[in-house]
Amino acid sequence: MKKRLLILIGALFIGLWSAGLALAQDPGGAATLEANPQSPVDYVWILVCGFLVFFMQAGFAMVETGFCRAKNATNLMAKNTIDFVVASLLFMAFGFAIMMGQDYNGLFGTTGWFLRGSDYDVGRYLMFFWQLVFAGTAATIVSGAVAERLKFRAYFIYSAIVSLIIYPVYGHWVWGGGWLSKLPFGVGHVDFAGSGVVHTVGGFVGLAGAIILGPRFGKFAKDGKPKAIPGHSITLAALGTFILWFGWFGFNPGSTFSAHQLRIAVVAVNTNLAAAAGAFSALVLVFLKTKKWDVGMMLNGCLAGLVAVTAPCAWIEAWAAVVIGLIAGILVVLSVYFWEARGIDDPVGAVSVHGINGVWGLISVGLFADGTYGLATTNEPLVRGLFYGGGVGQLIAQLIGVGTCIAWAFGLGFIMFKIMDLCFGIRVSPEEEIKGLDIPEHGTPAYPGFYTMNS
Amino acid sequence: MKKRLLILIGALFIGLWSAGLALAQDPGGAATLEANPQSPVDYVWILVCGFLVFFMQAGFAMVETGFCRAKNATNLMAKNTIDFVVASLLFMAFGFAIMMGQDYNGLFGTTGWFLRGSDYDVGRYLMFFWQLVFAGTAATIVSGAVAERLKFRAYFIYSAIVSLIIYPVYGHWVWGGGWLSKLPFGVGHVDFAGSGVVHTVGGFVGLAGAIILGPRFGKFAKDGKPKAIPGHSITLAALGTFILWFGWFGFNPGSTFSAHQLRIAVVAVNTNLAAAAGAFSALVLVFLKTKKWDVGMMLNGCLAGLVAVTAPCAWIEAWAAVVIGLIAGILVVLSVYFWEARGIDDPVGAVSVHGINGVWGLISVGLFADGTYGLATTNEPLVRGLFYGGGVGQLIAQLIGVGTCIAWAFGLGFIMFKIMDLCFGIRVSPEEEIKGLDIPEHGTPAYPGFYTMNS
Amino acid sequence: MKKRLLILIGALFIGLWSAGLALAQDPGGAATLEANPQSPVDYVWILVCGFLVFFMQAGFAMVETGFCRAKNATNLMAKNTIDFVVASLLFMAFGFAIMMGQDYNGLFGTTGWFLRGSDYDVGRYLMFFWQLVFAGTAATIVSGAVAERLKFRAYFIYSAIVSLIIYPVYGHWVWGGGWLSKLPFGVGHVDFAGSGVVHTVGGFVGLAGAIILGPRFGKFAKDGKPKAIPGHSITLAALGTFILWFGWFGFNPGSTFSAHQLRIAVVAVNTNLAAAAGAFSALVLVFLKTKKWDVGMMLNGCLAGLVAVTAPCAWIEAWAAVVIGLIAGILVVLSVYFWEARGIDDPVGAVSVHGINGVWGLISVGLFADGTYGLATTNEPLVRGLFYGGGVGQLIAQLIGVGTCIAWAFGLGFIMFKIMDLCFGIRVSPEEEIKGLDIPEHGTPAYPGFYTMNS
């Protein structure tokens, strides 16, 4: 059985590999440069922004480990690395072709396997690099929601499935010329830098994982009341948040996919303002409730603002970015309480930050888009939301996208984790969980030189 | 009383907000691109450098927490985040207009509130982003000087005042077309990337705070002799220094505000050399005295070199950057001893690094500027100091700037902290200070999983 | 004796300094811009990539300290800073002239001392900046191999010698127009971004140091069996690896030294894929052996993939980058066991990561170069390896380079450490080693607020 599966996978590899044996297009780049002598600045912009997006992997790793306990820190480092590793390899082989290859009936792409044939081209490699770092970001969001109890093996397999199917297919619908982008409402469903494609997808796959896993040992009292399980380093969580904020300046402004769109300046400003506003409102809201300046919530508020502004960042004014961020900061706090009250344990708040605020970001496009800017590639048509006289068309397109995204991500995520759970059990044993995953799964504690508590 | 103040602030918001309801200039960017087809590379340069400057927030957070005790680490993360959050929101609403709006008699700017009206323009948003990350840097310097004893509430209010008044008004005088830039000596007072505007301002506001707060419990013996209070992580302090050094490559070279100034290469080299020279001289000086290779002083020497070269970096040769850095490294060591001997407690050496070496940087322009380069926007007139046959004119302009900067920053900083102290007391209680600020102010220790000492 | 040496050095300084008093070429940059109006994007690209390479210093510091014990963390921060400090100062004064100055018989360069005279030019400063960050990287590799037992003083002197002689002379042979680049095989010995020039050099100097120092106390049992000495923070090691991965996106793609080479997109993709493949194969290989998901080996596998792809990154297809990375990940695991079995103690695996995989990278050019791209400056001749019909010519050129590099780096490294050892003893005393180097050498433990174990 296992052998047959391996043979099947091998045949698939060889088949798609051979599909690309046609001539290369412009691997050296000289022809591309001659055709468009202004392209170097676009290449520089996209690559540098892509590097920043890559660096968000470090940010996610630090935030998640900071908000979790020292006894699982090695495990979190392993997961936050392996998801990008697996995404890199499988997105190159298959995912990119499915997402950005030639469209098949608005459903998925069909060319570009292994970046071979006519995809051995500087422009295609550039696009691959950009799409890959986004795929890696979507993958890494989930690790926070399933932290401290998911087996490494399950995470390994999850990384493959999200890179092969869940992310690229939905990505194709929105960014690859698929059906969502062609909805007959507004300008079609739009998502500038991926509040939906990256964050809602990641957040709701994470929610499925958190539900199937169940809460961590000790998270809920016998009466169902949630108990705080403090992480092991606010410092690392803050460092991670700064790294993410920094990386988001690649994520959002780079999504013009061109430096000739000077709108990048507006995108950068809006990105920053929403982050600040989210941190502000989350901090103040919790302070009003508890009289403590809660740093963890401030950091999550900041990330929530960033997630929310990711979809609308190119189509709104500065003040709207502030409003969107303020609401995101409030939403993340309420959402954290909401899931906790329902017995769902999301150790770092990934569902609230990425899932819920991804949704809010998609909706906000339909409200705040001010009609001064269009789609990056064509500049047209202009995107206009309800508050700027655009009617409800765009809002409807956004809501259809929201529904589709949640159904797809949560649905496939649930099926995936469920099947794995039935096959080999995705949760570590209670003894391993209490001891921490580092030693049983990885053989090394994260901090062998320090005296740490087992809490 | 409090209600009236809120009404007043509300009216101010609405008034300035409405002031900007005129038509937008070029929010989409197409007209700007057509007018200057070479502008994309400038946008890329300024944005990427701005991202690097933003990332310095992470550097400051790590350096400061590394040099302070574990029991205040959460508090330092909170402060190092909130200052940038507050700066982002208030600089957008008011500070930017005061600093870079249309000049009123050389004193302050008067247009661009909320980035609305004709400021809804890609070029203005670009400039705002650049100025904002600098404003945020000035704000964050102070947290080190007042660390481990200032109430979070006071820091919150301080962040607002520095973003609204202290930074933008002085910034207008130097960079916004104000009176210091038009002094009839040399080419007027110049400060390429902000040794004065950012660092001297931050350092001397910090000095005012440190004086009003008084030293930390245990910093001075009964006979007034200073005692070392070691920080909790040399590793984080070093990481933070590397991040700052990295970010400074945005800070200084980006201050050409144009990639068409190829002088950016010279600026980058000078920035790096001064950092290295400052680290070198501080390390060797302390070694000669103590026979120990003091890492803390080396890191501060590095930062001192960076601060000092910030003003002259575009107008000097490589060897001069080395000399300026070597002197900065010596100055920072002497300065640390100087303030300690006077009973002033600056936990991370912020006054010595930023205040004193900011002054040294401003002065060094009047000495080492070699007459090969001018002002970035016009290339003219060339800046020339005493050692290159420029006479004392430039030096006089620099000294007037130094005096103004210190008087303004220390003066307003003193008044601000004093008023707050009289209103609600800016220092935490002795019990809270000894316990550490993390639990009483924020409810969460930074490292709950580790056994830490309370020292 | 010491006095005479100082006089000699002083005379050398003054002599070379004066040699550069001719007129400057284009320090302001206006003439360069006029001659090539497209150059700003190249300057931006090279500088930003150079900043990223600089940031790798932080990555090395975190990886090394993470893999070593807490009692030596201050020492590792000191070493990882001082090497870049010394490299900056001495490479500016002498190293750059030796490496990139006017060629003397294919052996070394002879002009550009102190960046003076005709080297006071925006283009030369740009090249200096780029070469400097590479020199600093080579220097910092060694600190891992000699960690936890080398005296700081010896490391200080080592930093000078590597920056003055070992690195720039070999660099001249490959990148400065020296004899290796002109070998009559293939297109001459090529090394796109420095698998050899930077990594093999660093790795084999490190090997010499590790051999002369001998293993750390407790590394080998009496029967010679190696024992694991776990580091103190997997989290920092992972953070460092992410930073290095991020910085490598400057290291490799920036080595086109021009944004007009759109091949940069291919380089970025290949760099990422090799990193991922190396992490993957190292992780799986160790898992098959031990049934544990070893994070340390995965991180080293990732770095090994990066090192290996550094030489071929511009001349290969995506799938070849994956193959090169997979092999690198296996090589690093085998190499770690190999040296351990021979009684050589390399605490962080620097020899295996940089030395061995640098060699593998150089060789892989002769196998996988696909003939679609040439040398960055001229686009010609195209580089073609054995598997693409290029015959064995290129492979021979690569092997000659490998032999030369190992002989030069290991030979001079051995002589250097040996002479120092004879003069003053390069290893700390057993008491200091057991206690940790932080307090005896630097006076400050890295984590004074935490309870740590002395293991």
PDB file of N, CA and C in Angstrom, chain A residues 17 27 33 39-41 44 51 54 58 74 77-78 80-82 84-85 88 92 120 122 125 132 152 156 236 439-442 446-451, chain C residues 41 231-235 238 242 245-246 249 259-260 262-263 265-266 269 272-273 276 280 283 292-293 295 298 316-319 322 370 372 451-453:
ATOM      1  N   TRP A  17       7.579  16.586 -14.514  1.00  0.00           N
ATOM      2  CA  TRP A  17       8.946  17.015 -14.795  1.00  0.00           C
ATOM      3  C   TRP A  17       9.189  17.028 -16.306  1.00  0.00           C
ATOM      4  N   PRO A  27      16.169  32.668 -19.660  1.00  0.00           N
ATOM      5  CA  PRO A  27      16.786  32.414 -18.359  1.00  0.00           C
ATOM      6  C   PRO A  27      17.900  33.401 -18.019  1.00  0.00           C
ATOM      7  N   LEU A  33      15.395  42.414 -20.427  1.00  0.00           N
ATOM      8  CA  LEU A  33      15.893  43.771 -20.189  1.00  0.00           C
ATOM      9  C   LEU A  33      15.758  44.631 -21.439  1.00  0.00           C
ATOM     10  N   SER A  39      12.862  47.647 -16.323  1.00  0.00           N
ATOM     11  CA  SER A  39      12.493  46.570 -15.408  1.00  0.00           C
ATOM     12  C   SER A  39      13.435  46.366 -14.221  1.00  0.00           C
ATOM     13  N   PRO A  40      14.721  46.752 -14.287  1.00  0.00           N
ATOM     14  CA  PRO A  40      15.565  46.461 -13.120  1.00  0.00           C
ATOM     15  C   PRO A  40      15.007  46.997 -11.805  1.00  0.00           C
ATOM     16  N   VAL A  41      14.452  48.176 -11.808  1.00  0.00           N
ATOM     17  CA  VAL A  41      13.954  48.715 -10.542  1.00  0.00           C
ATOM     18  C   VAL A  41      12.767  47.901 -10.031  1.00  0.00           C
ATOM     19  N   VAL A  44      14.322  44.785  -8.476  1.00  0.00           N
ATOM     20  CA  VAL A  44      14.908  45.116  -7.171  1.00  0.00           C
ATOM     21  C   VAL A  44      13.811  45.249  -6.119  1.00  0.00           C
ATOM     22  N   PHE A  51      12.361  39.422   0.138  1.00  0.00           N
ATOM     23  CA  PHE A  51      13.294  39.068   1.219  1.00  0.00           C
ATOM     24  C   PHE A  51      12.660  39.433   2.565  1.00  0.00           C
ATOM     25  N   PHE A  54      10.105  36.934   3.448  1.00  0.00           N
ATOM     26  CA  PHE A  54      10.770  35.737   3.969  1.00  0.00           C
ATOM     27  C   PHE A  54      11.119  35.906   5.450  1.00  0.00           C
ATOM     28  N   ALA A  58      11.090  34.405  10.637  1.00  0.00           N
ATOM     29  CA  ALA A  58      11.754  34.608  11.934  1.00  0.00           C
ATOM     30  C   ALA A  58      10.805  35.268  12.914  1.00  0.00           C
ATOM     31  N   THR A  74      11.965  24.234  21.351  1.00  0.00           N
ATOM     32  CA  THR A  74      12.654  23.526  20.269  1.00  0.00           C
ATOM     33  C   THR A  74      11.652  23.067  19.220  1.00  0.00           C
ATOM     34  N   MET A  77      10.559  25.895  17.036  1.00  0.00           N
ATOM     35  CA  MET A  77      11.580  26.245  16.054  1.00  0.00           C
ATOM     36  C   MET A  77      11.560  25.245  14.899  1.00  0.00           C
ATOM     37  N   ALA A  78      11.411  23.981  15.245  1.00  0.00           N
ATOM     38  CA  ALA A  78      11.364  22.946  14.206  1.00  0.00           C
ATOM     39  C   ALA A  78      10.192  23.167  13.266  1.00  0.00           C
ATOM     40  N   ASN A  80       8.400  25.946  12.764  1.00  0.00           N
ATOM     41  CA  ASN A  80       8.477  27.193  12.011  1.00  0.00           C
ATOM     42  C   ASN A  80       9.548  27.147  10.919  1.00  0.00           C
ATOM     43  N   THR A  81      10.436  26.216  10.994  1.00  0.00           N
ATOM     44  CA  THR A  81      11.406  26.055   9.908  1.00  0.00           C
ATOM     45  C   THR A  81      10.878  25.093   8.863  1.00  0.00           C
ATOM     46  N   ILE A  82      10.349  23.965   9.321  1.00  0.00           N
ATOM     47  CA  ILE A  82       9.993  22.919   8.358  1.00  0.00           C
ATOM     48  C   ILE A  82       8.862  23.353   7.437  1.00  0.00           C
ATOM     49  N   PHE A  84       8.370  26.238   6.079  1.00  0.00           N
ATOM     50  CA  PHE A  84       8.915  26.984   4.943  1.00  0.00           C
ATOM     51  C   PHE A  84       9.773  26.081   4.059  1.00  0.00           C
ATOM     52  N   VAL A  85      10.446  25.147   4.671  1.00  0.00           N
ATOM     53  CA  VAL A  85      11.260  24.193   3.906  1.00  0.00           C
ATOM     54  C   VAL A  85      10.384  23.378   2.960  1.00  0.00           C
ATOM     55  N   SER A  88       8.826  25.527   0.244  1.00  0.00           N
ATOM     56  CA  SER A  88       9.784  25.874  -0.821  1.00  0.00           C
ATOM     57  C   SER A  88       9.881  24.750  -1.841  1.00  0.00           C
ATOM     58  N   MET A  92       7.627  24.837  -5.454  1.00  0.00           N
ATOM     59  CA  MET A  92       8.418  24.849  -6.685  1.00  0.00           C
ATOM     60  C   MET A  92       7.970  23.739  -7.630  1.00  0.00           C
ATOM     61  N   TYR A 120      11.497  28.480 -17.164  1.00  0.00           N
ATOM     62  CA  TYR A 120      12.896  28.817 -16.838  1.00  0.00           C
ATOM     63  C   TYR A 120      13.167  30.172 -17.478  1.00  0.00           C
ATOM     64  N   VAL A 122      13.515  34.570 -16.323  1.00  0.00           N
ATOM     65  CA  VAL A 122      13.732  35.470 -15.182  1.00  0.00           C
ATOM     66  C   VAL A 122      12.418  36.023 -14.629  1.00  0.00           C
ATOM     67  N   TYR A 125      10.614  33.185 -12.692  1.00  0.00           N
ATOM     68  CA  TYR A 125      11.310  32.923 -11.423  1.00  0.00           C
ATOM     69  C   TYR A 125      11.016  34.035 -10.408  1.00  0.00           C
ATOM     70  N   LEU A 132       6.053  32.306  -3.561  1.00  0.00           N
ATOM     71  CA  LEU A 132       6.527  31.327  -2.584  1.00  0.00           C
ATOM     72  C   LEU A 132       6.576  31.899  -1.180  1.00  0.00           C
ATOM     73  N   PHE A 152       5.025  16.447  15.570  1.00  0.00           N
ATOM     74  CA  PHE A 152       5.829  17.027  14.498  1.00  0.00           C
ATOM     75  C   PHE A 152       5.513  16.358  13.166  1.00  0.00           C
ATOM     76  N   PHE A 156       4.488  18.148   9.656  1.00  0.00           N
ATOM     77  CA  PHE A 156       5.268  17.909   8.435  1.00  0.00           C
ATOM     78  C   PHE A 156       4.294  17.640   7.270  1.00  0.00           C
ATOM     79  N   LEU A 236      10.988  37.919  23.453  1.00  0.00           N
ATOM     80  CA  LEU A 236      11.013  37.301  22.128  1.00  0.00           C
ATOM     81  C   LEU A 236       9.704  37.572  21.378  1.00  0.00           C
ATOM     82  N   ILE A 439      11.965  17.254  24.278  1.00  0.00           N
ATOM     83  CA  ILE A 439      12.807  16.077  24.471  1.00  0.00           C
ATOM     84  C   ILE A 439      12.244  14.843  23.769  1.00  0.00           C
ATOM     85  N   PRO A 440      10.947  14.518  23.950  1.00  0.00           N
ATOM     86  CA  PRO A 440      10.474  13.309  23.249  1.00  0.00           C
ATOM     87  C   PRO A 440      10.518  13.416  21.723  1.00  0.00           C
ATOM     88  N   GLU A 441      10.233  14.564  21.168  1.00  0.00           N
ATOM     89  CA  GLU A 441      10.174  14.678  19.708  1.00  0.00           C
ATOM     90  C   GLU A 441      11.533  15.014  19.098  1.00  0.00           C
ATOM     91  N   HIS A 442      12.341  15.784  19.818  1.00  0.00           N
ATOM     92  CA  HIS A 442      13.555  16.333  19.193  1.00  0.00           C
ATOM     93  C   HIS A 442      14.847  15.971  19.915  1.00  0.00           C
ATOM     94  N   ALA A 446      15.342  23.271  24.686  1.00  0.00           N
ATOM     95  CA  ALA A 446      15.768  24.517  24.042  1.00  0.00           C
ATOM     96  C   ALA A 446      16.803  25.267  24.866  1.00  0.00           C
ATOM     97  N   TYR A 447      16.703  25.153  26.187  1.00  0.00           N
ATOM     98  CA  TYR A 447      17.554  25.966  27.063  1.00  0.00           C
ATOM     99  C   TYR A 447      18.245  25.093  28.098  1.00  0.00           C
ATOM    100  N   PRO A 448      19.118  24.203  27.682  1.00  0.00           N
ATOM    101  CA  PRO A 448      19.683  23.268  28.663  1.00  0.00           C
ATOM    102  C   PRO A 448      20.551  23.936  29.714  1.00  0.00           C
ATOM    103  N   GLY A 449      20.978  25.163  29.491  1.00  0.00           N
ATOM    104  CA  GLY A 449      21.848  25.813  30.472  1.00  0.00           C
ATOM    105  C   GLY A 449      21.091  26.533  31.571  1.00  0.00           C
ATOM    106  N   PHE A 450      19.775  26.608  31.472  1.00  0.00           N
ATOM    107  CA  PHE A 450      19.004  27.393  32.428  1.00  0.00           C
ATOM    108  C   PHE A 450      18.126  26.497  33.291  1.00  0.00           C
ATOM    109  N   TYR A 451      17.858  26.960  34.487  1.00  0.00           N
ATOM    110  CA  TYR A 451      16.862  26.284  35.305  1.00  0.00           C
ATOM    111  C   TYR A 451      15.490  26.801  34.885  1.00  0.00           C
TER     112      TYR A 451
ATOM    113  N   VAL C  41      19.791  52.565  -9.875  1.00  0.00           N
ATOM    114  CA  VAL C  41      19.187  51.299  -9.455  1.00  0.00           C
ATOM    115  C   VAL C  41      20.253  50.261  -9.109  1.00  0.00           C
ATOM    116  N   GLY C 231      24.233  23.350  23.402  1.00  0.00           N
ATOM    117  CA  GLY C 231      24.269  24.805  23.507  1.00  0.00           C
ATOM    118  C   GLY C 231      23.236  25.312  24.479  1.00  0.00           C
ATOM    119  N   HIS C 232      23.122  26.630  24.608  1.00  0.00           N
ATOM    120  CA  HIS C 232      22.202  27.131  25.628  1.00  0.00           C
ATOM    121  C   HIS C 232      20.900  27.697  25.081  1.00  0.00           C
ATOM    122  N   SER C 233      20.739  27.728  23.747  1.00  0.00           N
ATOM    123  CA  SER C 233      19.475  28.278  23.260  1.00  0.00           C
ATOM    124  C   SER C 233      19.220  27.882  21.812  1.00  0.00           C
ATOM    125  N   ILE C 234      18.364  26.892  21.656  1.00  0.00           N
ATOM    126  CA  ILE C 234      17.933  26.516  20.310  1.00  0.00           C
ATOM    127  C   ILE C 234      17.191  27.688  19.662  1.00  0.00           C
ATOM    128  N   THR C 235      16.489  28.437  20.475  1.00  0.00           N
ATOM    129  CA  THR C 235      15.733  29.577  19.953  1.00  0.00           C
ATOM    130  C   THR C 235      16.662  30.580  19.277  1.00  0.00           C
ATOM    131  N   ALA C 238      18.051  29.185  16.069  1.00  0.00           N
ATOM    132  CA  ALA C 238      17.087  29.250  14.966  1.00  0.00           C
ATOM    133  C   ALA C 238      16.928  30.686  14.470  1.00  0.00           C
ATOM    134  N   PHE C 242      17.650  31.996  10.635  1.00  0.00           N
ATOM    135  CA  PHE C 242      16.734  32.792   9.819  1.00  0.00           C
ATOM    136  C   PHE C 242      17.402  34.090   9.363  1.00  0.00           C
ATOM    137  N   TRP C 245      19.841  33.203   6.609  1.00  0.00           N
ATOM    138  CA  TRP C 245      19.092  32.882   5.390  1.00  0.00           C
ATOM    139  C   TRP C 245      18.649  34.190   4.711  1.00  0.00           C
ATOM    140  N   PHE C 246      18.089  35.073   5.521  1.00  0.00           N
ATOM    141  CA  PHE C 246      17.651  36.395   5.052  1.00  0.00           C
ATOM    142  C   PHE C 246      18.843  37.166   4.446  1.00  0.00           C
ATOM    143  N   PHE C 249      20.140  36.368   0.956  1.00  0.00           N
ATOM    144  CA  PHE C 249      19.457  36.933  -0.208  1.00  0.00           C
ATOM    145  C   PHE C 249      20.150  38.215  -0.688  1.00  0.00           C
ATOM    146  N   ALA C 259      21.892  45.563 -10.928  1.00  0.00           N
ATOM    147  CA  ALA C 259      20.482  45.209 -11.012  1.00  0.00           C
ATOM    148  C   ALA C 259      20.048  45.007 -12.453  1.00  0.00           C
ATOM    149  N   HIS C 260      20.913  45.385 -13.371  1.00  0.00           N
ATOM    150  CA  HIS C 260      20.566  45.196 -14.783  1.00  0.00           C
ATOM    151  C   HIS C 260      20.748  43.751 -15.228  1.00  0.00           C
ATOM    152  N   LEU C 262      19.077  40.742 -14.840  1.00  0.00           N
ATOM    153  CA  LEU C 262      17.799  40.260 -14.294  1.00  0.00           C
ATOM    154  C   LEU C 262      17.891  38.818 -13.812  1.00  0.00           C
ATOM    155  N   ARG C 263      18.999  38.200 -14.078  1.00  0.00           N
ATOM    156  CA  ARG C 263      19.280  36.866 -13.541  1.00  0.00           C
ATOM    157  C   ARG C 263      19.184  36.843 -12.013  1.00  0.00           C
ATOM    158  N   ALA C 265      16.788  37.231 -10.258  1.00  0.00           N
ATOM    159  CA  ALA C 265      15.601  36.472  -9.831  1.00  0.00           C
ATOM    160  C   ALA C 265      15.919  34.986  -9.730  1.00  0.00           C
ATOM    161  N   VAL C 266      16.684  34.484 -10.698  1.00  0.00           N
ATOM    162  CA  VAL C 266      17.062  33.070 -10.676  1.00  0.00           C
ATOM    163  C   VAL C 266      17.974  32.795  -9.473  1.00  0.00           C
ATOM    164  N   VAL C 269      15.939  32.551  -6.246  1.00  0.00           N
ATOM    165  CA  VAL C 269      15.186  31.293  -6.160  1.00  0.00           C
ATOM    166  C   VAL C 269      16.117  30.130  -5.817  1.00  0.00           C
ATOM    167  N   ASN C 272      17.256  30.107  -2.162  1.00  0.00           N
ATOM    168  CA  ASN C 272      16.228  29.642  -1.241  1.00  0.00           C
ATOM    169  C   ASN C 272      16.025  28.128  -1.317  1.00  0.00           C
ATOM    170  N   LEU C 273      16.022  27.605  -2.536  1.00  0.00           N
ATOM    171  CA  LEU C 273      15.762  26.170  -2.688  1.00  0.00           C
ATOM    172  C   LEU C 273      16.874  25.324  -2.075  1.00  0.00           C
ATOM    173  N   ALA C 276      16.429  25.237   1.677  1.00  0.00           N
ATOM    174  CA  ALA C 276      15.341  24.346   2.066  1.00  0.00           C
ATOM    175  C   ALA C 276      15.747  22.890   1.898  1.00  0.00           C
ATOM    176  N   PHE C 280      16.097  19.985   4.765  1.00  0.00           N
ATOM    177  CA  PHE C 280      15.280  18.789   4.627  1.00  0.00           C
ATOM    178  C   PHE C 280      16.113  17.513   4.723  1.00  0.00           C
ATOM    179  N   LEU C 283      17.682  16.912   8.210  1.00  0.00           N
ATOM    180  CA  LEU C 283      16.664  16.519   9.183  1.00  0.00           C
ATOM    181  C   LEU C 283      16.263  15.065   9.002  1.00  0.00           C
ATOM    182  N   LYS C 292      14.797  10.934  16.060  1.00  0.00           N
ATOM    183  CA  LYS C 292      14.489  12.254  16.630  1.00  0.00           C
ATOM    184  C   LYS C 292      14.586  13.289  15.517  1.00  0.00           C
ATOM    185  N   TRP C 293      13.724  14.312  15.591  1.00  0.00           N
ATOM    186  CA  TRP C 293      13.785  15.410  14.637  1.00  0.00           C
ATOM    187  C   TRP C 293      14.786  16.438  15.171  1.00  0.00           C
ATOM    188  N   VAL C 295      16.823  19.461  15.588  1.00  0.00           N
ATOM    189  CA  VAL C 295      16.728  20.832  15.087  1.00  0.00           C
ATOM    190  C   VAL C 295      18.096  21.420  14.777  1.00  0.00           C
ATOM    191  N   MET C 298      19.154  20.232  11.489  1.00  0.00           N
ATOM    192  CA  MET C 298      18.345  20.839  10.439  1.00  0.00           C
ATOM    193  C   MET C 298      18.848  22.256  10.144  1.00  0.00           C
ATOM    194  N   ILE C 316      22.808  27.845 -12.525  1.00  0.00           N
ATOM    195  CA  ILE C 316      22.065  26.578 -12.487  1.00  0.00           C
ATOM    196  C   ILE C 316      20.558  26.817 -12.511  1.00  0.00           C
ATOM    197  N   GLU C 317      19.836  25.733 -12.802  1.00  0.00           N
ATOM    198  CA  GLU C 317      18.376  25.723 -12.765  1.00  0.00           C
ATOM    199  C   GLU C 317      17.886  25.398 -11.361  1.00  0.00           C
ATOM    200  N   ALA C 318      16.591  25.609 -11.157  1.00  0.00           N
ATOM    201  CA  ALA C 318      15.998  25.378  -9.835  1.00  0.00           C
ATOM    202  C   ALA C 318      16.202  23.941  -9.351  1.00  0.00           C
ATOM    203  N   TRP C 319      15.968  22.976 -10.202  1.00  0.00           N
ATOM    204  CA  TRP C 319      16.052  21.587  -9.735  1.00  0.00           C
ATOM    205  C   TRP C 319      17.484  21.254  -9.302  1.00  0.00           C
ATOM    206  N   VAL C 322      18.107  22.334  -5.852  1.00  0.00           N
ATOM    207  CA  VAL C 322      17.547  21.373  -4.897  1.00  0.00           C
ATOM    208  C   VAL C 322      18.517  20.206  -4.699  1.00  0.00           C
ATOM    209  N   ASP C 370      24.638  25.325 -16.404  1.00  0.00           N
ATOM    210  CA  ASP C 370      23.853  24.876 -17.549  1.00  0.00           C
ATOM    211  C   ASP C 370      24.050  25.687 -18.825  1.00  0.00           C
ATOM    212  N   THR C 372      23.464  28.813 -19.534  1.00  0.00           N
ATOM    213  CA  THR C 372      22.524  29.873 -19.925  1.00  0.00           C
ATOM    214  C   THR C 372      22.976  31.238 -19.444  1.00  0.00           C
ATOM    215  N   TYR C 451      19.348  31.993  36.846  1.00  0.00           N
ATOM    216  CA  TYR C 451      20.098  30.891  37.417  1.00  0.00           C
ATOM    217  C   TYR C 451      20.519  29.964  36.282  1.00  0.00           C
ATOM    218  N   THR C 452      21.809  29.842  36.054  1.00  0.00           N
ATOM    219  CA  THR C 452      22.288  28.984  34.977  1.00  0.00           C
ATOM    220  C   THR C 452      23.136  27.862  35.557  1.00  0.00           C
ATOM    221  N   MET C 453      23.243  26.788  34.776  1.00  0.00           N
ATOM    222  CA  MET C 453      24.058  25.648  35.206  1.00  0.00           C
ATOM    223  C   MET C 453      25.451  25.807  34.627  1.00  0.00           C
TER     224      MET C 453
END
